[in-house]
Amino acid sequence: MKTSFVQRMDLWARHLMPAATTLLLVLVSAVPLGIPGYAQISPAFTLMAVFYWAVYRPDLTPPFVVFLTGLAEDLVHGYPIGLTAIIFLAVYGVATTQRQTFLTKPFFIAWGGFVIISFGAFLLDWVLMSLFSLAWIIPDTVLARFGLTVALFPAMAWLFVRIHRYLVR
């Protein structure tokens, strides 16, 4: 039986949902909230999405999408071009290699994996930003941002699970 145009468009839209949510989070993370100092400690929502989709649907988030998302984040936030793309690709690579560990275990194991992987990502970000700026960056804001990102991951994972269940399937 031949699928109709509407069914093909529906399937196409469902397959684009992980990339679309990740790119949407790039834009959401750039929205100014008017809170003093928030930009320095804002949670890494896009990093959460990269990790989640790399573990649960790597078939719908190929590395070039992760790379383009990183470039988009660099452009939107004014970071050195390619910095976030490198970090996202590193997170994607580690998460996909450990995918089977996270899939067969309870959520807190995946959360722990996210903590370890995101710590490495924040450490890499801190080192690369210090090298790019040729100055020592005090790690207190990096640690605060890491803590906020880790603390908010369960809530974002809950949202990603809902998107995964009801929109991606």
Short mmCIF file of N, CA and C in Angstrom, two decimals:
data_model
loop_
_atom_site.label_atom_id
_atom_site.label_comp_id
_atom_site.label_asym_id
_atom_site.label_seq_id
_atom_site.Cartn_x
_atom_site.Cartn_y
_atom_site.Cartn_z
N MET A 1 0.84 -1.18 0.00
CA MET A 1 0.00 0.00 0.00
C MET A 1 0.89 1.25 0.00
N LYS A 2 0.54 2.18 -0.81
CA LYS A 2 1.31 3.40 -0.95
C LYS A 2 0.89 4.41 0.13
N THR A 3 1.90 5.04 0.74
CA THR A 3 1.58 6.03 1.76
C THR A 3 1.20 7.35 1.11
N SER A 4 0.29 8.05 1.75
CA SER A 4 -0.17 9.32 1.20
C SER A 4 0.86 10.41 1.50
N PHE A 5 0.67 11.52 0.84
CA PHE A 5 1.55 12.67 1.03
C PHE A 5 1.50 13.15 2.48
N VAL A 6 0.32 13.18 3.06
CA VAL A 6 0.17 13.64 4.44
C VAL A 6 0.89 12.70 5.41
N GLN A 7 0.83 11.41 5.17
CA GLN A 7 1.52 10.45 6.03
C GLN A 7 3.04 10.60 5.91
N ARG A 8 3.51 10.83 4.70
CA ARG A 8 4.95 11.05 4.52
C ARG A 8 5.41 12.33 5.20
N MET A 9 4.60 13.38 5.11
CA MET A 9 4.94 14.65 5.77
C MET A 9 4.93 14.49 7.29
N ASP A 10 3.97 13.71 7.79
CA ASP A 10 3.89 13.45 9.23
C ASP A 10 5.14 12.70 9.70
N LEU A 11 5.56 11.69 8.97
CA LEU A 11 6.75 10.93 9.32
C LEU A 11 8.00 11.80 9.24
N TRP A 12 8.07 12.62 8.22
CA TRP A 12 9.20 13.54 8.05
C TRP A 12 9.27 14.52 9.23
N ALA A 13 8.12 15.07 9.62
CA ALA A 13 8.09 16.00 10.75
C ALA A 13 8.48 15.32 12.06
N ARG A 14 8.04 14.09 12.25
CA ARG A 14 8.40 13.34 13.46
C ARG A 14 9.90 13.06 13.51
N HIS A 15 10.49 12.79 12.37
CA HIS A 15 11.93 12.51 12.32
C HIS A 15 12.77 13.77 12.51
N LEU A 16 12.19 14.92 12.20
CA LEU A 16 12.92 16.18 12.41
C LEU A 16 12.78 16.72 13.83
N MET A 17 11.90 16.13 14.63
CA MET A 17 11.60 16.66 15.96
C MET A 17 12.83 16.74 16.87
N PRO A 18 13.72 15.74 16.95
CA PRO A 18 14.91 15.91 17.81
C PRO A 18 15.78 17.09 17.39
N ALA A 19 16.03 17.22 16.10
CA ALA A 19 16.84 18.35 15.63
C ALA A 19 16.12 19.67 15.87
N ALA A 20 14.82 19.69 15.64
CA ALA A 20 14.05 20.92 15.83
C ALA A 20 14.04 21.34 17.30
N THR A 21 13.86 20.40 18.22
CA THR A 21 13.85 20.77 19.64
C THR A 21 15.23 21.26 20.08
N THR A 22 16.27 20.64 19.57
CA THR A 22 17.62 21.06 19.94
C THR A 22 17.90 22.47 19.41
N LEU A 23 17.54 22.73 18.17
CA LEU A 23 17.75 24.08 17.62
C LEU A 23 16.86 25.11 18.30
N LEU A 24 15.67 24.72 18.69
CA LEU A 24 14.78 25.63 19.43
C LEU A 24 15.42 25.99 20.77
N LEU A 25 16.05 25.03 21.40
CA LEU A 25 16.71 25.32 22.68
C LEU A 25 17.90 26.26 22.52
N VAL A 26 18.53 26.26 21.35
CA VAL A 26 19.59 27.25 21.08
C VAL A 26 18.99 28.65 21.17
N LEU A 27 17.83 28.82 20.56
CA LEU A 27 17.18 30.13 20.58
C LEU A 27 16.64 30.49 21.96
N VAL A 28 16.06 29.50 22.64
CA VAL A 28 15.52 29.74 23.99
C VAL A 28 16.63 30.14 24.95
N SER A 29 17.79 29.53 24.81
CA SER A 29 18.90 29.85 25.71
C SER A 29 19.43 31.26 25.50
N ALA A 30 19.12 31.86 24.37
CA ALA A 30 19.61 33.21 24.08
C ALA A 30 18.62 34.31 24.47
N VAL A 31 17.45 33.92 24.95
CA VAL A 31 16.44 34.92 25.32
C VAL A 31 16.90 35.63 26.60
N PRO A 32 16.98 36.97 26.54
CA PRO A 32 17.40 37.70 27.75
C PRO A 32 16.25 37.74 28.76
N LEU A 33 16.55 37.37 29.99
CA LEU A 33 15.51 37.35 31.03
C LEU A 33 15.55 38.59 31.92
N GLY A 34 16.57 39.39 31.78
CA GLY A 34 16.66 40.59 32.60
C GLY A 34 17.14 40.33 34.02
N ILE A 35 17.63 39.15 34.28
CA ILE A 35 18.16 38.81 35.60
C ILE A 35 19.66 39.09 35.58
N PRO A 36 20.14 39.95 36.47
CA PRO A 36 21.57 40.28 36.46
C PRO A 36 22.44 39.04 36.66
N GLY A 37 23.40 38.85 35.78
CA GLY A 37 24.33 37.75 35.87
C GLY A 37 23.81 36.42 35.35
N TYR A 38 22.58 36.37 34.87
CA TYR A 38 22.00 35.10 34.42
C TYR A 38 22.73 34.55 33.20
N ALA A 39 23.19 35.43 32.32
CA ALA A 39 23.86 34.97 31.10
C ALA A 39 25.10 34.14 31.41
N GLN A 40 25.79 34.47 32.50
CA GLN A 40 27.00 33.74 32.84
C GLN A 40 26.71 32.36 33.44
N ILE A 41 25.55 32.20 34.09
CA ILE A 41 25.26 30.92 34.75
C ILE A 41 24.03 30.22 34.18
N SER A 42 23.59 30.64 33.00
CA SER A 42 22.41 30.01 32.41
C SER A 42 22.67 28.53 32.14
N PRO A 43 21.67 27.68 32.39
CA PRO A 43 21.88 26.24 32.17
C PRO A 43 22.09 25.93 30.69
N ALA A 44 22.82 24.88 30.43
CA ALA A 44 23.14 24.46 29.07
C ALA A 44 22.03 23.54 28.55
N PHE A 45 20.90 24.14 28.19
CA PHE A 45 19.75 23.37 27.71
C PHE A 45 20.09 22.59 26.45
N THR A 46 20.85 23.18 25.57
CA THR A 46 21.19 22.52 24.31
C THR A 46 22.07 21.30 24.57
N LEU A 47 22.97 21.40 25.52
CA LEU A 47 23.80 20.26 25.89
C LEU A 47 22.94 19.10 26.39
N MET A 48 21.91 19.42 27.17
CA MET A 48 20.99 18.40 27.66
C MET A 48 20.30 17.69 26.49
N ALA A 49 19.88 18.46 25.50
CA ALA A 49 19.20 17.89 24.34
C ALA A 49 20.16 17.02 23.53
N VAL A 50 21.37 17.48 23.34
CA VAL A 50 22.35 16.70 22.59
C VAL A 50 22.57 15.36 23.27
N PHE A 51 22.74 15.37 24.58
CA PHE A 51 22.95 14.13 25.32
C PHE A 51 21.72 13.22 25.20
N TYR A 52 20.54 13.76 25.47
CA TYR A 52 19.33 12.93 25.45
C TYR A 52 19.12 12.28 24.09
N TRP A 53 19.16 13.08 23.03
CA TRP A 53 18.88 12.52 21.71
C TRP A 53 20.01 11.60 21.23
N ALA A 54 21.25 11.84 21.68
CA ALA A 54 22.35 10.94 21.33
C ALA A 54 22.16 9.57 21.97
N VAL A 55 21.58 9.54 23.16
CA VAL A 55 21.36 8.26 23.84
C VAL A 55 20.12 7.57 23.30
N TYR A 56 19.02 8.31 23.17
CA TYR A 56 17.74 7.66 22.89
C TYR A 56 17.34 7.64 21.42
N ARG A 57 17.84 8.54 20.60
CA ARG A 57 17.53 8.51 19.17
C ARG A 57 18.70 9.02 18.34
N PRO A 58 19.85 8.32 18.38
CA PRO A 58 20.98 8.78 17.57
C PRO A 58 20.72 8.66 16.08
N ASP A 59 19.77 7.81 15.70
CA ASP A 59 19.44 7.69 14.28
C ASP A 59 18.79 8.95 13.73
N LEU A 60 18.16 9.74 14.60
CA LEU A 60 17.50 10.97 14.15
C LEU A 60 18.34 12.22 14.42
N THR A 61 19.48 12.05 15.06
CA THR A 61 20.38 13.18 15.30
C THR A 61 21.79 12.80 14.85
N PRO A 62 22.04 12.84 13.56
CA PRO A 62 23.38 12.50 13.08
C PRO A 62 24.40 13.56 13.50
N PRO A 63 25.68 13.22 13.45
CA PRO A 63 26.72 14.15 13.89
C PRO A 63 26.70 15.51 13.17
N PHE A 64 26.31 15.55 11.89
CA PHE A 64 26.31 16.86 11.21
C PHE A 64 25.24 17.78 11.80
N VAL A 65 24.14 17.22 12.30
CA VAL A 65 23.11 18.04 12.96
C VAL A 65 23.65 18.59 14.28
N VAL A 66 24.38 17.75 15.00
CA VAL A 66 25.00 18.18 16.26
C VAL A 66 26.03 19.27 15.98
N PHE A 67 26.80 19.10 14.93
CA PHE A 67 27.80 20.11 14.55
C PHE A 67 27.14 21.43 14.19
N LEU A 68 26.09 21.38 13.37
CA LEU A 68 25.38 22.60 12.99
C LEU A 68 24.72 23.27 14.19
N THR A 69 24.22 22.47 15.11
CA THR A 69 23.65 23.03 16.34
C THR A 69 24.71 23.76 17.14
N GLY A 70 25.88 23.18 17.24
CA GLY A 70 26.98 23.85 17.93
C GLY A 70 27.39 25.15 17.26
N LEU A 71 27.44 25.14 15.94
CA LEU A 71 27.75 26.38 15.22
C LEU A 71 26.67 27.44 15.45
N ALA A 72 25.41 27.01 15.45
CA ALA A 72 24.31 27.95 15.70
C ALA A 72 24.43 28.55 17.10
N GLU A 73 24.76 27.72 18.08
CA GLU A 73 24.92 28.24 19.44
C GLU A 73 26.09 29.21 19.52
N ASP A 74 27.17 28.91 18.82
CA ASP A 74 28.31 29.84 18.79
C ASP A 74 27.90 31.19 18.20
N LEU A 75 27.17 31.16 17.12
CA LEU A 75 26.75 32.40 16.46
C LEU A 75 25.77 33.19 17.33
N VAL A 76 24.83 32.51 17.93
CA VAL A 76 23.80 33.19 18.73
C VAL A 76 24.39 33.80 20.00
N HIS A 77 25.32 33.09 20.64
CA HIS A 77 25.88 33.56 21.91
C HIS A 77 27.18 34.35 21.76
N GLY A 78 27.74 34.38 20.57
CA GLY A 78 28.96 35.13 20.36
C GLY A 78 30.21 34.41 20.82
N TYR A 79 30.16 33.09 20.90
CA TYR A 79 31.33 32.30 21.28
C TYR A 79 32.24 32.17 20.06
N PRO A 80 33.50 31.80 20.26
CA PRO A 80 34.38 31.52 19.12
C PRO A 80 33.77 30.42 18.24
N ILE A 81 33.77 30.65 16.95
CA ILE A 81 33.13 29.73 16.00
C ILE A 81 33.81 28.36 16.08
N GLY A 82 32.99 27.35 16.32
CA GLY A 82 33.46 25.97 16.37
C GLY A 82 33.67 25.44 17.77
N LEU A 83 33.75 26.32 18.77
CA LEU A 83 34.00 25.88 20.14
C LEU A 83 32.88 24.96 20.64
N THR A 84 31.66 25.42 20.56
CA THR A 84 30.54 24.62 21.04
C THR A 84 30.32 23.40 20.16
N ALA A 85 30.58 23.53 18.89
CA ALA A 85 30.44 22.39 17.99
C ALA A 85 31.39 21.26 18.39
N ILE A 86 32.61 21.60 18.76
CA ILE A 86 33.57 20.59 19.22
C ILE A 86 33.07 19.93 20.49
N ILE A 87 32.58 20.73 21.41
CA ILE A 87 32.09 20.20 22.69
C ILE A 87 30.88 19.31 22.47
N PHE A 88 29.94 19.75 21.64
CA PHE A 88 28.74 18.95 21.37
C PHE A 88 29.10 17.63 20.68
N LEU A 89 30.05 17.67 19.76
CA LEU A 89 30.46 16.44 19.09
C LEU A 89 31.15 15.49 20.07
N ALA A 90 31.91 16.04 21.02
CA ALA A 90 32.53 15.19 22.04
C ALA A 90 31.47 14.54 22.92
N VAL A 91 30.49 15.32 23.35
CA VAL A 91 29.39 14.78 24.16
C VAL A 91 28.62 13.73 23.37
N TYR A 92 28.35 14.02 22.12
CA TYR A 92 27.62 13.08 21.26
C TYR A 92 28.40 11.77 21.12
N GLY A 93 29.69 11.88 20.89
CA GLY A 93 30.51 10.68 20.71
C GLY A 93 30.56 9.82 21.96
N VAL A 94 30.76 10.43 23.11
CA VAL A 94 30.81 9.67 24.36
C VAL A 94 29.44 9.07 24.67
N ALA A 95 28.38 9.87 24.50
CA ALA A 95 27.03 9.39 24.82
C ALA A 95 26.62 8.23 23.91
N THR A 96 26.95 8.29 22.64
CA THR A 96 26.57 7.20 21.75
C THR A 96 27.38 5.93 22.03
N THR A 97 28.63 6.08 22.46
CA THR A 97 29.40 4.87 22.77
C THR A 97 28.92 4.21 24.05
N GLN A 98 28.34 4.98 24.96
CA GLN A 98 27.83 4.43 26.22
C GLN A 98 26.32 4.23 26.19
N ARG A 99 25.75 4.34 25.04
CA ARG A 99 24.30 4.28 24.86
C ARG A 99 23.66 3.05 25.47
N GLN A 100 24.20 1.88 25.23
CA GLN A 100 23.61 0.64 25.75
C GLN A 100 23.59 0.60 27.27
N THR A 101 24.57 1.22 27.89
CA THR A 101 24.60 1.29 29.35
C THR A 101 23.42 2.09 29.87
N PHE A 102 23.12 3.20 29.22
CA PHE A 102 22.04 4.08 29.67
C PHE A 102 20.66 3.53 29.33
N LEU A 103 20.54 2.85 28.21
CA LEU A 103 19.22 2.37 27.77
C LEU A 103 18.65 1.29 28.66
N THR A 104 19.48 0.45 29.22
CA THR A 104 18.99 -0.70 29.97
C THR A 104 18.93 -0.46 31.47
N LYS A 105 19.23 0.74 31.92
CA LYS A 105 19.28 1.03 33.35
C LYS A 105 18.21 2.07 33.73
N PRO A 106 17.96 2.21 35.04
CA PRO A 106 17.02 3.25 35.50
C PRO A 106 17.52 4.66 35.17
N PHE A 107 16.61 5.62 35.28
CA PHE A 107 16.94 7.00 34.88
C PHE A 107 18.12 7.56 35.65
N PHE A 108 18.22 7.27 36.94
CA PHE A 108 19.30 7.89 37.70
C PHE A 108 20.69 7.48 37.20
N ILE A 109 20.79 6.33 36.53
CA ILE A 109 22.07 5.94 35.92
C ILE A 109 22.36 6.84 34.72
N ALA A 110 21.33 7.11 33.91
CA ALA A 110 21.51 8.03 32.79
C ALA A 110 21.82 9.44 33.30
N TRP A 111 21.19 9.83 34.38
CA TRP A 111 21.46 11.14 34.97
C TRP A 111 22.91 11.20 35.46
N GLY A 112 23.37 10.14 36.10
CA GLY A 112 24.76 10.09 36.52
C GLY A 112 25.72 10.14 35.35
N GLY A 113 25.35 9.45 34.27
CA GLY A 113 26.16 9.53 33.06
C GLY A 113 26.19 10.94 32.50
N PHE A 114 25.05 11.61 32.56
CA PHE A 114 24.99 13.00 32.10
C PHE A 114 25.88 13.88 32.98
N VAL A 115 25.86 13.64 34.28
CA VAL A 115 26.70 14.43 35.19
C VAL A 115 28.18 14.28 34.80
N ILE A 116 28.62 13.06 34.59
CA ILE A 116 30.03 12.81 34.26
C ILE A 116 30.39 13.40 32.90
N ILE A 117 29.54 13.14 31.91
CA ILE A 117 29.83 13.63 30.55
C ILE A 117 29.76 15.15 30.49
N SER A 118 28.76 15.74 31.15
CA SER A 118 28.66 17.20 31.12
C SER A 118 29.78 17.86 31.91
N PHE A 119 30.26 17.20 32.97
CA PHE A 119 31.42 17.75 33.68
C PHE A 119 32.62 17.83 32.74
N GLY A 120 32.82 16.77 31.97
CA GLY A 120 33.90 16.80 30.99
C GLY A 120 33.68 17.88 29.94
N ALA A 121 32.43 18.07 29.53
CA ALA A 121 32.12 19.10 28.54
C ALA A 121 32.39 20.50 29.10
N PHE A 122 31.97 20.73 30.34
CA PHE A 122 32.22 22.04 30.95
C PHE A 122 33.71 22.27 31.18
N LEU A 123 34.42 21.22 31.56
CA LEU A 123 35.87 21.33 31.74
C LEU A 123 36.55 21.67 30.42
N LEU A 124 36.15 20.97 29.35
CA LEU A 124 36.70 21.25 28.03
C LEU A 124 36.37 22.67 27.58
N ASP A 125 35.14 23.10 27.84
CA ASP A 125 34.72 24.46 27.50
C ASP A 125 35.57 25.48 28.25
N TRP A 126 35.78 25.25 29.52
CA TRP A 126 36.57 26.18 30.34
C TRP A 126 38.01 26.27 29.84
N VAL A 127 38.60 25.12 29.54
CA VAL A 127 39.98 25.11 29.05
C VAL A 127 40.08 25.81 27.70
N LEU A 128 39.17 25.48 26.78
CA LEU A 128 39.23 26.09 25.45
C LEU A 128 38.95 27.59 25.50
N MET A 129 38.00 28.02 26.33
CA MET A 129 37.72 29.46 26.45
C MET A 129 38.92 30.19 27.07
N SER A 130 39.59 29.57 28.01
CA SER A 130 40.79 30.18 28.59
C SER A 130 41.89 30.30 27.54
N LEU A 131 42.03 29.28 26.69
CA LEU A 131 43.03 29.33 25.63
C LEU A 131 42.68 30.38 24.57
N PHE A 132 41.39 30.43 24.18
CA PHE A 132 40.98 31.41 23.17
C PHE A 132 41.15 32.84 23.67
N SER A 133 40.85 33.07 24.92
CA SER A 133 40.93 34.44 25.45
C SER A 133 42.33 34.77 25.97
N LEU A 134 43.21 33.76 26.00
CA LEU A 134 44.57 33.94 26.50
C LEU A 134 44.58 34.55 27.90
N ALA A 135 43.61 34.12 28.71
CA ALA A 135 43.51 34.59 30.09
C ALA A 135 42.90 33.49 30.94
N TRP A 136 43.24 33.52 32.22
CA TRP A 136 42.69 32.55 33.17
C TRP A 136 41.25 32.95 33.47
N ILE A 137 40.32 32.08 33.17
CA ILE A 137 38.92 32.33 33.48
C ILE A 137 38.63 31.69 34.83
N ILE A 138 38.12 32.47 35.75
CA ILE A 138 37.81 31.96 37.08
C ILE A 138 36.69 30.93 36.95
N PRO A 139 36.89 29.73 37.47
CA PRO A 139 35.93 28.64 37.23
C PRO A 139 34.65 28.71 38.06
N ASP A 140 34.44 29.75 38.87
CA ASP A 140 33.24 29.77 39.70
C ASP A 140 31.95 29.83 38.89
N THR A 141 31.93 30.63 37.82
CA THR A 141 30.71 30.69 37.01
C THR A 141 30.52 29.40 36.21
N VAL A 142 31.61 28.78 35.80
CA VAL A 142 31.52 27.50 35.08
C VAL A 142 30.93 26.43 36.00
N LEU A 143 31.38 26.41 37.25
CA LEU A 143 30.85 25.43 38.21
C LEU A 143 29.40 25.70 38.54
N ALA A 144 29.02 26.98 38.66
CA ALA A 144 27.62 27.33 38.93
C ALA A 144 26.74 26.91 37.75
N ARG A 145 27.21 27.16 36.55
CA ARG A 145 26.46 26.77 35.35
C ARG A 145 26.34 25.24 35.26
N PHE A 146 27.41 24.54 35.58
CA PHE A 146 27.38 23.09 35.60
C PHE A 146 26.36 22.57 36.62
N GLY A 147 26.39 23.13 37.82
CA GLY A 147 25.44 22.71 38.86
C GLY A 147 24.00 22.94 38.47
N LEU A 148 23.73 24.08 37.88
CA LEU A 148 22.37 24.39 37.43
C LEU A 148 21.95 23.47 36.30
N THR A 149 22.85 23.18 35.40
CA THR A 149 22.54 22.28 34.29
C THR A 149 22.22 20.88 34.79
N VAL A 150 23.02 20.38 35.70
CA VAL A 150 22.81 19.04 36.26
C VAL A 150 21.49 18.99 37.05
N ALA A 151 21.21 20.04 37.80
CA ALA A 151 19.99 20.07 38.60
C ALA A 151 18.73 20.12 37.73
N LEU A 152 18.80 20.76 36.58
CA LEU A 152 17.63 20.90 35.72
C LEU A 152 17.49 19.77 34.71
N PHE A 153 18.48 18.89 34.62
CA PHE A 153 18.41 17.82 33.64
C PHE A 153 17.19 16.91 33.80
N PRO A 154 16.81 16.50 35.02
CA PRO A 154 15.61 15.64 35.12
C PRO A 154 14.35 16.29 34.57
N ALA A 155 14.17 17.58 34.80
CA ALA A 155 12.99 18.27 34.27
C ALA A 155 13.03 18.32 32.75
N MET A 156 14.20 18.60 32.19
CA MET A 156 14.31 18.64 30.74
C MET A 156 14.18 17.24 30.15
N ALA A 157 14.71 16.24 30.83
CA ALA A 157 14.57 14.86 30.35
C ALA A 157 13.10 14.46 30.34
N TRP A 158 12.36 14.89 31.35
CA TRP A 158 10.92 14.62 31.38
C TRP A 158 10.25 15.20 30.13
N LEU A 159 10.62 16.44 29.78
CA LEU A 159 10.08 17.09 28.58
C LEU A 159 10.50 16.32 27.32
N PHE A 160 11.76 15.92 27.24
CA PHE A 160 12.24 15.17 26.08
C PHE A 160 11.54 13.82 25.96
N VAL A 161 11.28 13.17 27.09
CA VAL A 161 10.56 11.89 27.05
C VAL A 161 9.17 12.09 26.50
N ARG A 162 8.49 13.15 26.90
CA ARG A 162 7.14 13.44 26.37
C ARG A 162 7.19 13.69 24.87
N ILE A 163 8.16 14.47 24.43
CA ILE A 163 8.31 14.72 22.99
C ILE A 163 8.61 13.41 22.26
N HIS A 164 9.47 12.60 22.85
CA HIS A 164 9.87 11.34 22.24
C HIS A 164 8.67 10.40 22.13
N ARG A 165 7.91 10.29 23.21
CA ARG A 165 6.76 9.36 23.21
C ARG A 165 5.62 9.78 22.31
N TYR A 166 5.29 11.05 22.35
CA TYR A 166 4.07 11.49 21.68
C TYR A 166 4.28 12.10 20.30
N LEU A 167 5.48 12.60 20.05
CA LEU A 167 5.71 13.24 18.75
C LEU A 167 6.64 12.45 17.85
N VAL A 168 7.69 11.87 18.41
CA VAL A 168 8.67 11.17 17.58
C VAL A 168 8.23 9.73 17.35
N ARG A 169 7.91 9.04 18.39
CA ARG A 169 7.51 7.61 18.41
C ARG A 169 8.53 6.72 17.87
#
